[in-house]
XYZ file of C-alpha atoms in Angstrom:
170
model
C 97.768 144.941 87.652
C 101.439 144.719 88.147
C 101.253 140.986 88.306
C 99.260 140.634 85.495
C 101.611 142.713 83.187
C 104.695 140.691 84.803
C 102.945 137.388 83.828
C 101.995 138.933 80.258
C 105.695 139.743 79.768
C 106.771 136.188 80.756
C 104.180 134.723 78.566
C 102.745 132.946 81.367
C 99.207 134.737 81.841
C 97.422 131.568 83.081
C 100.193 130.067 85.222
C 99.123 130.376 89.139
C 101.381 132.540 90.931
C 102.198 130.922 94.489
C 103.032 133.453 97.376
C 103.561 132.845 101.080
C 101.892 134.783 104.087
C 105.137 136.170 104.791
C 106.199 136.360 108.468
C 110.055 137.129 108.831
C 110.650 133.365 109.763
C 113.011 130.786 108.241
C 109.966 128.586 107.492
C 110.475 126.781 104.151
C 107.092 125.613 102.327
C 107.118 123.031 99.367
C 104.561 123.630 96.743
C 103.717 120.108 95.606
C 101.084 120.542 92.701
C 99.069 122.947 90.873
C 96.112 122.821 93.228
C 98.302 123.734 96.028
C 99.508 126.740 93.992
C 96.007 127.905 94.268
C 95.198 127.633 97.779
C 95.476 130.408 100.298
C 98.949 131.634 101.053
C 100.406 129.878 104.080
C 102.762 131.218 106.719
C 106.247 131.097 105.987
C 109.009 133.032 104.217
C 110.511 130.620 101.313
C 108.766 128.502 98.722
C 110.157 125.609 96.917
C 108.670 123.722 94.121
C 109.494 121.336 91.079
C 105.999 121.578 89.321
C 105.823 122.873 85.728
C 103.472 125.695 84.968
C 103.750 127.668 88.293
C 105.377 130.768 89.499
C 106.618 131.416 93.104
C 106.582 134.759 94.213
C 107.598 136.833 97.457
C 107.276 140.462 98.268
C 109.943 142.698 99.682
C 110.642 146.272 100.526
C 113.797 146.411 102.530
C 114.293 142.544 102.760
C 116.241 140.579 100.111
C 114.682 138.564 97.537
C 116.524 135.298 96.556
C 115.774 133.058 93.737
C 117.193 129.666 93.385
C 117.144 127.165 90.482
C 118.259 123.748 90.031
C 119.618 123.295 86.548
C 119.595 119.297 86.844
C 116.115 118.717 88.538
C 114.516 121.664 87.334
C 113.396 122.717 90.825
C 113.171 126.161 92.150
C 112.707 128.328 95.002
C 111.672 131.990 96.226
C 113.008 133.285 99.416
C 112.182 136.367 101.698
C 115.379 137.107 103.724
C 114.947 139.880 106.154
C 117.329 140.090 109.007
C 115.149 137.706 111.072
C 115.281 135.056 108.428
C 118.782 135.954 107.485
C 119.749 135.360 111.397
C 117.884 131.981 111.111
C 119.856 130.919 107.908
C 116.605 130.734 105.723
C 118.609 130.506 102.493
C 120.712 127.471 103.931
C 117.496 125.917 105.192
C 116.033 126.326 101.591
C 119.000 124.554 100.186
C 118.605 121.851 102.632
C 114.901 121.598 101.662
C 115.582 121.528 98.064
C 118.336 118.723 98.747
C 115.503 116.717 100.696
C 112.620 117.379 98.520
C 114.157 117.083 95.047
C 117.519 115.472 95.466
C 119.262 118.819 94.486
C 122.791 119.012 94.724
C 124.398 122.552 95.671
C 126.953 122.472 92.699
C 123.649 122.216 90.424
C 121.994 125.406 91.990
C 122.024 128.795 90.622
C 120.998 131.910 92.868
C 120.173 135.384 92.142
C 119.827 137.962 95.166
C 117.734 140.967 94.463
C 117.876 144.411 95.734
C 117.514 144.987 99.370
C 118.380 147.680 101.751
C 122.026 148.389 101.524
C 124.322 148.242 104.648
C 125.161 152.058 104.446
C 121.508 152.796 105.706
C 120.322 149.511 107.523
C 120.960 150.450 111.019
C 120.105 147.869 113.637
C 120.255 147.595 117.319
C 123.013 145.984 119.585
C 120.958 143.144 120.201
C 120.664 142.200 116.399
C 124.482 142.746 116.170
C 124.871 140.454 119.211
C 122.553 137.758 117.919
C 124.482 137.683 114.493
C 127.808 137.526 116.565
C 126.367 134.652 118.380
C 125.028 132.891 115.341
C 128.115 133.390 112.934
C 131.891 133.288 113.385
C 132.264 135.646 110.240
C 129.532 138.286 111.753
C 132.117 141.027 112.098
C 132.402 141.132 108.231
C 128.899 141.813 107.978
C 128.758 144.969 110.240
C 129.923 148.724 109.723
C 129.231 152.136 110.922
C 129.417 150.831 114.505
C 128.240 153.580 116.907
C 129.060 154.434 120.571
C 125.367 153.365 121.617
C 125.903 149.816 120.308
C 123.907 150.161 117.024
C 125.607 149.486 113.791
C 124.692 148.723 110.178
C 124.546 145.177 108.709
C 124.947 143.999 105.154
C 122.195 141.546 104.359
C 123.467 141.096 100.789
C 126.847 139.807 102.266
C 125.196 137.569 105.005
C 123.007 136.012 102.323
C 125.709 135.454 99.772
C 128.047 133.677 102.483
C 125.231 131.452 103.664
C 124.669 130.278 100.077
C 128.435 129.671 99.658
C 128.569 127.951 102.901
C 125.686 125.712 101.720
C 127.869 124.663 98.598
C 126.465 127.237 96.003
C 129.074 128.496 93.499
């Protein structure tokens, strides 16, 4: 019912809404036509398209939704960025896929980061902090509330914003 209301508000009631079978990965899937849009959701956590008349959708709870649109080519993407996908660089991989598939240029891309669990309450274990530290030279900027047991809090918003900036988005 919420999807129906959403599409009614957008005045797109007959447009297919493409979703992914989200698996907390860095897998990016390209939607190539309206028929692809009507198929069963495929595993992955980012969708890209340059097909008029379809909607891309991802679902989140604590994870971060990220939308990307290319003002020049009209390509677009929807990304589900949890800590695993963020660690694996899913937003950067999505930008790369848009460059490969649609000839997108980072300077033409606009992004919107949606609500996600905030750093003040997103506690992770030492192994997650260590994995981020091993992957990103700026990892310490993402951490807060470090505890003696090795746990700490991580800022998904800052991590994904940094990855998008590093990929060339303004």
